[in-house]
Coordinates of C-alpha atoms in Angstrom, one line a residue:
M234 CA -24.3 -11.1 0.1
K235 CA -24.5 -10.1 -3.6
H236 CA -24.8 -6.5 -2.6
F237 CA -21.4 -6.7 -1.0
K238 CA -19.9 -7.8 -4.3
R239 CA -21.2 -4.9 -6.3
I240 CA -18.6 -2.5 -7.6
Q241 CA -20.3 0.5 -6.0
F242 CA -20.0 -1.0 -2.6
I243 CA -16.5 -2.3 -3.1
I244 CA -15.3 1.1 -4.3
A245 CA -17.0 3.0 -1.5
F246 CA -15.9 0.6 1.2
S247 CA -12.3 0.4 -0.1
F248 CA -12.1 4.2 -0.3
I249 CA -13.4 4.7 3.2
L250 CA -11.3 1.9 4.7
I251 CA -8.1 3.1 3.2
T252 CA -8.8 6.7 4.2
V253 CA -9.9 5.8 7.8
V254 CA -6.8 3.5 8.3
T255 CA -4.5 6.3 6.9
V256 CA -6.1 8.9 9.1
L257 CA -5.9 6.7 12.2
I258 CA -2.3 6.0 11.6
V259 CA -1.5 9.6 11.0
S260 CA -3.6 10.6 14.0
F261 CA -1.8 8.1 16.2
M262 CA 1.6 9.3 15.0
L263 CA 0.6 13.0 15.5
Y264 CA -0.8 12.3 18.9
N265 CA 2.4 10.5 20.1
K266 CA 4.5 13.2 18.5
F267 CA 2.5 16.1 20.0
S268 CA 2.2 14.3 23.4
N269 CA 6.0 13.6 23.6
T270 CA 6.7 17.1 22.3
A271 CA 4.4 18.7 24.9
E272 CA 6.0 16.7 27.7
D273 CA 9.5 17.5 26.5
N274 CA 8.6 21.2 26.1
A275 CA 7.0 21.2 29.6
D276 CA 10.2 19.6 31.0
L277 CA 12.4 22.0 29.1
N278 CA 10.2 25.0 30.2
M279 CA 10.4 23.9 33.8
G280 CA 14.1 23.5 33.5
Q281 CA 14.5 27.0 32.1
V282 CA 12.3 28.6 34.7
V283 CA 14.0 26.8 37.6
E284 CA 17.3 27.7 36.1
Q285 CA 16.3 31.3 36.0
V286 CA 15.1 31.2 39.6
K287 CA 18.4 29.5 40.5
Y288 CA 20.3 32.2 38.6
N289 CA 18.4 35.0 40.3
L290 CA 19.1 33.5 43.7
E291 CA 22.8 33.1 42.9
M292 CA 22.9 36.7 41.8
Y293 CA 21.1 37.8 45.0
V294 CA 23.4 35.7 47.2
K295 CA 26.4 37.2 45.3
N296 CA 25.1 40.7 46.0
M297 CA 24.5 39.8 49.6
T298 CA 28.0 38.3 49.8
S299 CA 29.5 41.5 48.2
I300 CA 27.7 43.7 50.8
F301 CA 28.9 41.4 53.6
D302 CA 32.5 41.7 52.3
V303 CA 32.1 45.5 52.2
V304 CA 30.8 45.6 55.8
E305 CA 33.5 43.2 57.0
E306 CA 36.3 45.2 55.3
T307 CA 34.9 48.5 56.7
I308 CA 34.9 47.0 60.3
N309 CA 38.3 45.5 59.9
R310 CA 39.9 48.8 58.8
S311 CA 38.2 50.8 61.5
P312 CA 40.6 51.5 64.4
S313 CA 37.8 51.3 66.9
Y314 CA 34.3 49.8 66.7
S315 CA 33.0 52.8 68.7
S316 CA 34.2 55.5 66.3
S317 CA 31.6 57.7 64.8
I318 CA 33.2 57.3 61.4
L319 CA 32.5 53.5 61.5
E320 CA 28.9 54.1 62.5
E321 CA 28.5 56.6 59.7
Q322 CA 30.0 54.2 57.1
L323 CA 27.8 51.4 58.2
N324 CA 24.7 53.6 58.1
S325 CA 25.7 54.6 54.5
I326 CA 25.9 50.9 53.6
M327 CA 22.4 50.3 55.1
K328 CA 20.9 53.0 53.0
T329 CA 22.2 51.5 49.8
R330 CA 20.0 48.4 50.2
E331 CA 16.4 48.4 51.2
D332 CA 16.5 44.7 52.1
L333 CA 19.2 45.1 54.8
I334 CA 17.6 44.7 58.2
S335 CA 20.6 45.1 60.5
I336 CA 24.4 44.8 60.9
A337 CA 25.9 43.6 64.1
V338 CA 29.2 42.3 65.6
F339 CA 29.2 40.0 68.7
T340 CA 32.0 38.6 70.7
K341 CA 32.6 34.9 70.7
N342 CA 30.8 34.8 74.0
G343 CA 27.7 36.5 72.5
D344 CA 28.1 40.0 73.8
L345 CA 27.1 42.8 71.5
V346 CA 30.0 44.9 70.2
V347 CA 28.3 47.2 67.7
N348 CA 25.0 47.2 65.7
I349 CA 23.4 49.3 63.1
P350 CA 20.8 50.7 63.4
K351 CA 21.2 51.4 67.1
M352 CA 18.7 49.2 68.9
E353 CA 18.5 47.6 72.3
M354 CA 18.9 43.8 72.3
R355 CA 16.1 41.7 73.5
P356 CA 16.8 39.8 76.8
Y357 CA 17.1 36.1 76.7
T358 CA 17.9 35.8 73.0
L359 CA 20.1 32.8 73.7
L360 CA 22.6 33.8 71.0
Q361 CA 24.7 30.7 71.5
R362 CA 21.7 28.7 70.2
Q363 CA 21.3 30.6 67.0
S364 CA 22.3 28.5 64.0
W365 CA 24.1 31.3 62.2
F366 CA 26.2 32.1 65.3
N367 CA 27.3 28.5 65.8
A368 CA 28.0 28.1 62.1
A369 CA 30.4 31.1 62.2
L370 CA 32.2 29.7 65.2
E371 CA 32.5 26.2 63.6
T372 CA 33.7 27.4 60.2
P373 CA 35.5 30.7 61.0
D374 CA 36.8 31.2 57.4
Q375 CA 33.6 30.4 55.6
L376 CA 30.6 32.6 55.0
S377 CA 27.4 31.0 56.4
V378 CA 23.9 31.6 55.1
S379 CA 21.1 30.7 57.4
S380 CA 17.7 29.4 56.7
P381 CA 14.8 32.0 56.9
H382 CA 13.9 32.7 60.5
I383 CA 12.3 35.4 62.6
Q384 CA 14.8 38.2 63.4
N385 CA 14.6 38.4 67.2
L386 CA 17.9 40.0 68.3
F387 CA 16.7 43.6 68.8
K388 CA 13.7 45.3 70.1
T389 CA 11.9 46.1 66.9
S390 CA 9.2 44.5 64.7
Y391 CA 9.6 40.8 64.0
K392 CA 10.8 40.2 60.4
W393 CA 11.6 37.2 58.3
A394 CA 15.3 37.3 57.7
V395 CA 18.2 35.4 56.2
S396 CA 21.4 35.9 58.2
L397 CA 24.9 35.9 56.7
S398 CA 27.5 35.3 59.4
K399 CA 31.3 34.8 59.6
Q400 CA 34.1 35.3 62.1
T401 CA 35.7 38.7 61.7
T402 CA 38.3 41.0 63.4
Y403 CA 37.3 44.2 65.0
H404 CA 39.4 46.8 66.9
R405 CA 39.1 48.4 70.3
D406 CA 41.5 51.1 71.2
G407 CA 44.0 49.7 68.6
L408 CA 43.7 46.2 69.9
A409 CA 42.3 43.5 67.5
S410 CA 39.7 41.0 68.7
K411 CA 37.8 38.1 67.1
G412 CA 34.1 38.2 66.9
V413 CA 31.1 37.2 64.8
L414 CA 29.7 39.5 62.1
V415 CA 26.1 39.0 61.2
V416 CA 24.2 40.8 58.4
D417 CA 20.4 40.2 58.3
M418 CA 18.7 40.4 54.9
N419 CA 15.0 40.7 54.5
F420 CA 13.6 37.4 53.3
K421 CA 10.9 39.2 51.4
T422 CA 13.2 39.5 48.3
I423 CA 13.7 35.7 48.1
D424 CA 10.0 35.2 48.6
E425 CA 9.2 37.5 45.7
L426 CA 11.7 35.8 43.5
S427 CA 10.1 32.4 44.1
R428 CA 6.4 33.2 44.5
Q429 CA 6.0 34.7 41.0
V430 CA 7.1 31.4 39.4
V431 CA 4.2 29.0 38.7
F432 CA 3.7 26.0 36.4
G433 CA 0.2 25.7 35.2
K434 CA -2.5 26.3 37.8
R435 CA -1.1 24.3 40.6
G436 CA 2.7 24.0 39.9
Y437 CA 5.1 25.9 42.1
V438 CA 8.8 26.3 43.2
Y439 CA 10.2 25.7 46.6
I440 CA 13.7 26.0 48.1
I441 CA 15.6 23.9 50.6
D442 CA 19.0 24.3 52.1
S443 CA 21.8 21.7 52.1
Y444 CA 20.5 20.1 55.2
G445 CA 17.0 19.5 53.8
N446 CA 15.4 22.4 55.7
I447 CA 12.8 24.3 53.7
V448 CA 14.0 27.8 52.9
Y449 CA 10.9 28.8 51.0
H450 CA 7.6 27.0 50.1
P451 CA 4.4 28.7 48.9
Q452 CA 2.5 26.4 51.2
Q453 CA 4.8 26.6 54.1
Q454 CA 2.0 26.8 56.7
L455 CA 0.6 23.5 55.4
I456 CA 4.0 21.9 55.5
H457 CA 4.5 23.0 59.2
A458 CA 0.9 21.8 60.0
G459 CA 1.6 18.4 58.5
L460 CA -1.1 18.8 55.9
K461 CA 1.3 18.7 52.9
Y462 CA 4.3 16.5 52.3
E463 CA 7.4 16.9 50.2
D464 CA 9.8 14.0 49.5
L465 CA 12.9 15.9 50.7
E466 CA 15.0 12.8 51.1
R467 CA 14.8 12.0 47.4
V468 CA 15.3 15.6 46.4
L469 CA 18.6 15.7 48.5
T470 CA 20.0 13.0 46.3
Y471 CA 19.9 15.3 43.2
S472 CA 22.1 18.3 42.5
Y473 CA 20.7 18.7 39.1
G474 CA 18.1 16.7 37.2
S475 CA 14.5 15.8 36.8
Y476 CA 12.2 12.9 37.6
Q477 CA 8.6 12.0 38.0
D478 CA 6.9 11.0 41.2
E479 CA 3.4 10.4 42.5
L480 CA 1.7 12.2 45.4
N481 CA -1.8 11.4 46.6
G482 CA -2.4 9.6 43.3
E483 CA -1.3 12.5 41.1
Q484 CA 1.7 12.3 38.7
R485 CA 4.1 15.2 39.2
M486 CA 7.2 16.3 37.3
I487 CA 10.1 17.4 39.5
T488 CA 13.1 19.5 38.3
I489 CA 16.0 20.4 40.6
K490 CA 18.8 22.9 40.4
S491 CA 21.5 23.7 43.0
V492 CA 22.3 27.3 44.0
N493 CA 26.1 28.0 44.3
P494 CA 27.9 28.5 46.5
I495 CA 25.5 28.2 49.4
G496 CA 24.2 24.7 48.5
W497 CA 20.5 25.5 48.4
K498 CA 18.3 23.6 46.0
V499 CA 15.5 25.1 43.8
I500 CA 12.8 22.5 43.1
G501 CA 10.1 23.0 40.5
V502 CA 6.9 21.0 40.7
A503 CA 4.3 20.6 37.9
Y504 CA 1.3 18.3 37.7
K505 CA 1.0 16.1 34.7
D506 CA -2.8 16.2 34.6
E507 CA -2.5 19.8 33.5
L508 CA -0.2 18.6 30.7
L509 CA -2.7 15.9 29.9
T510 CA -5.3 18.7 29.4
T511 CA -3.4 19.5 26.2
K512 CA -3.6 15.8 25.3
S513 CA -7.3 15.7 26.0
E514 CA -7.9 18.7 23.7
L515 CA -5.7 17.0 21.1
N516 CA -7.8 13.8 21.4
T517 CA -11.0 15.8 20.9
F518 CA -9.6 17.6 17.9
L519 CA -8.4 14.3 16.3
L520 CA -11.8 12.6 17.0
W521 CA -13.8 15.4 15.3
F522 CA -11.2 15.5 12.5
L523 CA -11.7 11.8 11.9
I524 CA -15.5 12.1 11.9
V525 CA -15.4 15.0 9.4
V526 CA -13.0 13.1 7.2
I527 CA -15.1 9.9 7.2
I528 CA -18.3 11.9 6.3
F529 CA -16.5 13.7 3.5
V530 CA -14.9 10.5 2.2
L531 CA -18.2 8.7 2.4
L532 CA -20.0 11.3 0.3
L533 CA -17.1 11.4 -2.1
A534 CA -17.0 7.6 -2.4
I535 CA -20.7 7.4 -3.0
F536 CA -20.5 10.0 -5.7
V537 CA -17.4 8.5 -7.4
S538 CA -18.6 4.9 -7.2
A539 CA -22.0 5.8 -8.6
R540 CA -20.4 7.6 -11.5
I541 CA -18.3 4.5 -12.2
S542 CA -20.8 1.7 -11.4
S543 CA -24.1 3.1 -12.9
P544 CA -23.0 2.8 -16.6
I545 CA -21.3 -0.6 -15.9
Q546 CA -24.6 -1.8 -14.3
R547 CA -26.6 -0.7 -17.3
L548 CA -24.1 -2.4 -19.6
A549 CA -24.3 -5.6 -17.5
R550 CA -28.1 -5.6 -17.7
S551 CA -27.9 -5.3 -21.5
V552 CA -25.4 -8.1 -21.8
K553 CA -27.6 -10.3 -19.5
M554 CA -30.5 -9.7 -21.9
M555 CA -28.4 -10.6 -24.9
G556 CA -27.2 -13.7 -23.0
E557 CA -30.9 -14.7 -22.7
G558 CA -31.3 -14.5 -26.4
H559 CA -32.4 -10.9 -26.9
L560 CA -29.8 -10.0 -29.4
N561 CA -31.5 -6.8 -30.4
T562 CA -31.2 -5.3 -26.9
P563 CA -29.7 -1.8 -27.2
I564 CA -26.3 -1.1 -25.7
P565 CA -26.1 2.0 -23.6
V566 CA -23.2 4.2 -24.6
S567 CA -22.5 6.6 -21.7
G568 CA -20.5 7.1 -18.5
I569 CA -16.8 7.6 -18.0
Y570 CA -14.4 7.3 -20.9
E571 CA -13.3 3.6 -20.4
V572 CA -16.9 2.4 -19.9
E573 CA -18.0 4.4 -23.0
Q574 CA -15.3 2.8 -25.1
L575 CA -16.1 -0.6 -23.7
S576 CA -19.8 -0.1 -24.7
R577 CA -18.9 1.0 -28.2
R578 CA -16.6 -1.9 -28.8
Y579 CA -19.0 -4.4 -27.4
H580 CA -21.7 -2.9 -29.7
V581 CA -19.4 -3.3 -32.7
M582 CA -18.6 -6.8 -31.7
L583 CA -22.3 -7.6 -31.3
Q584 CA -23.1 -6.3 -34.8
Q585 CA -20.3 -8.4 -36.3
I586 CA -21.5 -11.5 -34.4
R587 CA -25.1 -10.9 -35.6
H588 CA -23.7 -10.5 -39.1
L589 CA -21.7 -13.7 -38.9
M590 CA -24.5 -15.6 -37.3
D591 CA -26.9 -14.5 -40.0
Q592 CA -24.4 -15.4 -42.7
I593 CA -23.7 -18.8 -41.2
I594 CA -27.4 -19.4 -40.8
V595 CA -28.1 -18.6 -44.5
E596 CA -25.2 -20.7 -45.7
Q597 CA -26.0 -23.6 -43.5
E598 CA -29.7 -23.5 -44.4
A599 CA -28.9 -23.3 -48.1
K600 CA -26.6 -26.3 -48.0
R601 CA -28.2 -28.3 -45.3
K602 CA -30.2 -30.7 -47.4
S603 CA -27.6 -31.5 -50.1
E604 CA -24.5 -31.7 -47.8
L605 CA -25.7 -32.7 -44.4
D606 CA -24.3 -36.2 -44.5
V607 CA -20.9 -34.9 -45.7
L608 CA -20.7 -32.2 -43.0
Q609 CA -21.7 -34.6 -40.2
A610 CA -19.1 -37.1 -41.3
Q611 CA -16.2 -34.8 -42.1
I612 CA -16.4 -31.6 -39.9
N613 CA -15.7 -31.5 -36.2
P614 CA -18.4 -29.1 -34.8
H615 CA -15.9 -28.1 -32.1
F616 CA -13.7 -26.6 -34.8
L617 CA -16.5 -24.2 -35.9
Y618 CA -17.3 -23.4 -32.2
N619 CA -13.7 -22.7 -31.3
T620 CA -13.2 -20.7 -34.5
L621 CA -16.1 -18.5 -33.8
N622 CA -15.0 -18.0 -30.2
S623 CA -11.6 -17.0 -31.5
V624 CA -13.3 -14.5 -33.9
I625 CA -15.3 -13.1 -31.0
R626 CA -12.1 -12.6 -28.9
L627 CA -10.4 -10.9 -31.8
V628 CA -13.3 -8.5 -32.2
E629 CA -13.4 -7.8 -28.5
K630 CA -9.7 -6.9 -28.7
G631 CA -10.3 -4.7 -31.7
Q632 CA -8.1 -6.9 -33.9
S633 CA -10.5 -6.5 -36.9
S634 CA -8.0 -7.4 -39.6
E635 CA -7.2 -10.7 -37.9
A636 CA -10.9 -11.4 -37.5
V637 CA -11.5 -10.7 -41.1
T638 CA -8.7 -13.0 -42.1
A639 CA -10.1 -15.7 -39.8
I640 CA -13.6 -15.3 -41.2
T641 CA -12.3 -15.3 -44.8
S642 CA -10.3 -18.5 -44.2
L643 CA -13.2 -20.1 -42.5
S644 CA -15.5 -19.3 -45.4
R645 CA -13.0 -20.7 -48.0
F646 CA -12.4 -23.7 -45.7
F647 CA -16.1 -24.6 -45.8
R648 CA -16.3 -23.8 -49.5
I649 CA -13.6 -26.3 -50.3
S650 CA -15.0 -28.8 -47.8
L651 CA -18.4 -28.8 -49.6
S652 CA -16.9 -28.7 -53.1
K653 CA -20.4 -28.7 -54.6
G654 CA -21.0 -32.2 -53.3
K655 CA -17.8 -33.7 -54.9
N656 CA -15.7 -36.2 -52.9
F657 CA -12.6 -35.8 -55.0
I658 CA -10.8 -32.5 -55.7
S659 CA -7.5 -31.5 -57.0
V660 CA -4.3 -31.5 -54.9
Q661 CA -4.2 -27.8 -55.3
E662 CA -7.6 -27.4 -53.8
E663 CA -6.8 -29.8 -50.9
L664 CA -3.6 -27.9 -50.2
E665 CA -5.6 -24.6 -50.4
H666 CA -8.1 -26.2 -48.0
I667 CA -5.4 -27.1 -45.4
R668 CA -3.8 -23.7 -45.8
H669 CA -7.0 -21.9 -44.7
Y670 CA -7.3 -24.4 -41.9
L671 CA -3.8 -23.6 -40.7
I672 CA -4.5 -19.8 -40.9
I673 CA -7.5 -20.3 -38.6
Q674 CA -5.5 -22.5 -36.2
T675 CA -2.6 -20.1 -36.0
I676 CA -5.0 -17.3 -35.1
R677 CA -6.7 -19.6 -32.5
Y678 CA -3.4 -20.8 -31.0
K679 CA -1.9 -17.3 -31.1
N680 CA 0.9 -18.2 -33.4
K681 CA 2.1 -21.1 -31.3
F682 CA 3.4 -22.7 -34.5
H683 CA 4.3 -21.9 -38.0
Y684 CA 4.0 -24.0 -41.1
T685 CA 5.2 -24.5 -44.7
I686 CA 3.3 -26.0 -47.7
E687 CA 5.3 -27.2 -50.7
A688 CA 4.2 -29.1 -53.8
E689 CA 5.7 -30.1 -57.0
D690 CA 4.1 -28.4 -60.0
E691 CA 3.1 -31.6 -61.6
V692 CA 1.1 -32.9 -58.7
L693 CA -1.2 -29.8 -58.3
H694 CA -3.6 -31.1 -60.9
F695 CA -3.7 -34.7 -59.6
L696 CA -6.9 -35.9 -58.0
T697 CA -7.1 -36.6 -54.3
M698 CA -9.8 -37.7 -51.9
K699 CA -10.9 -34.4 -50.1
L700 CA -10.5 -33.7 -46.4
I701 CA -7.6 -36.2 -45.8
L702 CA -5.0 -33.6 -44.6
Q703 CA -7.1 -31.7 -42.1
P704 CA -7.6 -34.6 -39.5
I705 CA -3.8 -35.3 -39.7
V706 CA -2.8 -31.7 -39.2
E707 CA -5.4 -31.3 -36.4
N708 CA -3.9 -34.3 -34.7
A709 CA -0.4 -32.8 -35.0
I710 CA -1.5 -29.5 -33.4
V711 CA -3.6 -30.9 -30.6
H712 CA -1.4 -33.8 -29.6
G713 CA 2.0 -32.8 -30.8
I714 CA 2.4 -29.0 -30.5
E715 CA -0.2 -27.6 -28.2
L716 CA 1.5 -28.8 -25.1
M717 CA 5.0 -27.8 -26.2
A718 CA 6.8 -25.0 -24.4
D719 CA 8.5 -23.9 -27.6
R720 CA 7.0 -22.8 -30.9
G721 CA 6.1 -25.7 -33.1
M722 CA 6.6 -26.3 -36.8
I723 CA 4.4 -28.2 -39.3
R724 CA 5.8 -29.0 -42.8
I725 CA 3.4 -30.2 -45.5
S726 CA 4.6 -31.4 -48.9
A727 CA 3.1 -33.1 -52.0
K728 CA 5.1 -35.0 -54.5
V729 CA 5.4 -38.2 -56.6
D730 CA 7.3 -41.1 -54.9
A731 CA 7.7 -44.5 -56.5
G732 CA 4.9 -43.9 -58.8
K733 CA 2.5 -42.8 -56.0
L734 CA 1.1 -39.5 -54.9
L735 CA 2.7 -38.8 -51.5
F736 CA 1.4 -36.3 -49.0
E737 CA 3.9 -35.8 -46.1
I738 CA 3.0 -34.0 -42.9
A739 CA 5.8 -33.6 -40.4
D740 CA 5.9 -31.8 -37.0
N741 CA 8.4 -31.2 -34.3
G742 CA 6.0 -31.9 -31.5
L743 CA 6.0 -34.2 -28.5
G744 CA 6.0 -37.4 -30.6
M745 CA 4.4 -40.8 -29.7
S746 CA 5.6 -44.0 -28.2
R747 CA 5.6 -47.3 -30.1
D748 CA 2.5 -48.5 -28.2
A749 CA 0.7 -45.3 -29.1
L750 CA 1.6 -45.8 -32.8
D751 CA 0.4 -49.4 -32.7
Q752 CA -3.0 -48.3 -31.3
L753 CA -3.4 -45.3 -33.6
L754 CA -4.7 -47.2 -36.7
K755 CA -6.7 -49.9 -34.9
N756 CA -10.3 -50.1 -35.7
T757 CA -11.4 -49.2 -32.1
P758 CA -12.7 -45.6 -32.2
N759 CA -11.6 -43.1 -29.6
S760 CA -13.2 -39.8 -30.1
A761 CA -11.2 -38.3 -27.3
Q762 CA -8.1 -38.9 -29.2
G763 CA -9.3 -38.0 -32.7
S764 CA -10.2 -34.8 -34.4
G765 CA -12.9 -34.3 -37.1
V766 CA -13.5 -37.6 -39.0
G767 CA -10.3 -38.7 -37.4
V768 CA -7.1 -40.4 -38.5
R769 CA -8.7 -43.9 -38.6
N770 CA -11.5 -42.6 -40.7
V771 CA -9.1 -41.2 -43.3
N772 CA -7.1 -44.4 -43.5
Q773 CA -10.3 -46.4 -43.8
R774 CA -11.7 -44.2 -46.6
I775 CA -8.4 -44.5 -48.6
Q776 CA -8.1 -48.2 -48.3
L777 CA -11.8 -48.9 -49.0
H778 CA -11.6 -46.9 -52.2
Y779 CA -8.0 -47.6 -53.4
G780 CA -7.1 -50.9 -51.7
P781 CA -4.6 -52.0 -49.0
D782 CA -1.6 -50.8 -51.0
Y783 CA -2.5 -47.2 -50.1
G784 CA -3.1 -45.4 -46.9
I785 CA -1.3 -43.8 -44.0
Q786 CA 2.1 -44.5 -42.5
F787 CA 3.6 -43.1 -39.2
E788 CA 7.1 -42.4 -37.9
S789 CA 7.5 -40.9 -34.5
E790 CA 10.0 -40.4 -31.7
I791 CA 9.3 -39.1 -28.2
E792 CA 10.4 -35.4 -28.0
E793 CA 11.5 -35.5 -31.7
G794 CA 8.2 -35.2 -33.5
T795 CA 6.0 -37.2 -35.9
T796 CA 5.9 -37.7 -39.7
V797 CA 2.8 -38.9 -41.4
R798 CA 2.8 -40.1 -45.0
I799 CA -0.3 -40.6 -47.1
Y800 CA 0.0 -42.6 -50.2
L801 CA -2.5 -42.3 -53.1
P802 CA -2.6 -43.4 -56.7
V803 CA -1.6 -41.0 -59.4
E804 CA -4.8 -39.8 -61.1
I805 CA -5.2 -36.8 -63.4
A806 CA -7.9 -34.3 -62.6
Q807 CA -9.7 -35.0 -66.0
K808 CA -10.2 -38.6 -64.9
E809 CA -11.8 -37.9 -61.5
G810 CA -14.4 -40.3 -60.3
E811 CA -16.9 -40.8 -57.5
V812 CA -16.5 -42.9 -54.5

């Protein structure tokens, strides 16, 4: 499991994970966007193509209608259907269009009046059963367009035709009569307009009339044979629009347009699986794109993580060796800028630690025999340990001036503490001692408090028992100020009061209850509550040497702070004595 915690693995894995997730999200968004766009474009393209077919048919029907109107007007104006002029005019009209098959006028009973070109009618044509004939009789004022059918009126080759029919007026010897005019147009033109339209490999266009009869279908023979089916009932419910259906398990897109004015419908059919071919190609592209990106990111992540982790791992191995006591282990200084700077600063810090440790070892060894008892009784080893840790942190942070200040104050603190074996020092030295202690503590507690030290000039040369202020001040810091939310304040003063030397230590800390004050100077030791030789030790030392009239007094209020007063006799420095 430790391999998964290494920085190289974490960097590489994070790099790949973020990239893969990003690529997947982007690929998913692109796939949906392209898929929807492809489908929308296919639908739009179908609509445009079907619209074009519908427009072409409308134009063709319009032309057919115009020709029909010309033929009808020509017949209506002719004084006799049998005149040679009429025949010549109709022949001229026939020559203008290649898709005209025939022009004929029949009586309402179905008898032939005139036809161009001149051809003999087939017997048994049953004209009254022809849809175009009945439509003209039923709607005499409306032009009817028939579905494609075999032209079987005259003895000529059979052709697929579309018949335009309408009741008309013709003249015979100046007399007007009502009949049915029919113009047959070759269906080949409509077939060509529709057959050239395809959607993909299998899509097509087909046409139905307003009654649902198929006008054109590219697979008409299959339709008539019952081998292919079109849902004409649903198509008839649409004039314009599009929808999707399913035929034989295949999804199809259907687009419908109506041809005006004849009511035909142009229906475009496209198969979605051909559209999905584009999606499949897109899927393949995105898959390969993802694989290539992962390989590239993997190689890049391995390279970058190795560049970052290798110097850090070398530095970690060196630190581990030093942690095992090999302080002379060389520190590798290489790698990226940040790692190189870290190595250099760690190297500087290690040199300073070595120097400090050597200095402390020398000092301690030199004074060990003569002052061991004093140090064991008066110095809290935790103070030295915490001070050194604070110095190490200062060095690590590059705060060399603060570190020098702390080390200087620590040195002077010990020098005054030892005092060449003397137990009594001047008030000035004791205040200097506590000043260096406060300097160290302000650095350790990151300026959580500030302090003032004041003394009357006359008391500076008085004698005092040494190391009596440090335990009191330490107690104020640890139990009064350290847990405060606001910045603390410690005031230290020395003066003469009622003929006694008075040291006053006041703080604005958390304060103590009455029960805590009653327990504070009892003889039961409590190392967890004390600091250094402790408050009780100081009070006991004073009273043992000077008597019960001297010692420590406390005043304290919860959340207000604590004031400690130490009373000593007035003694001039020239009269110092030993305990």
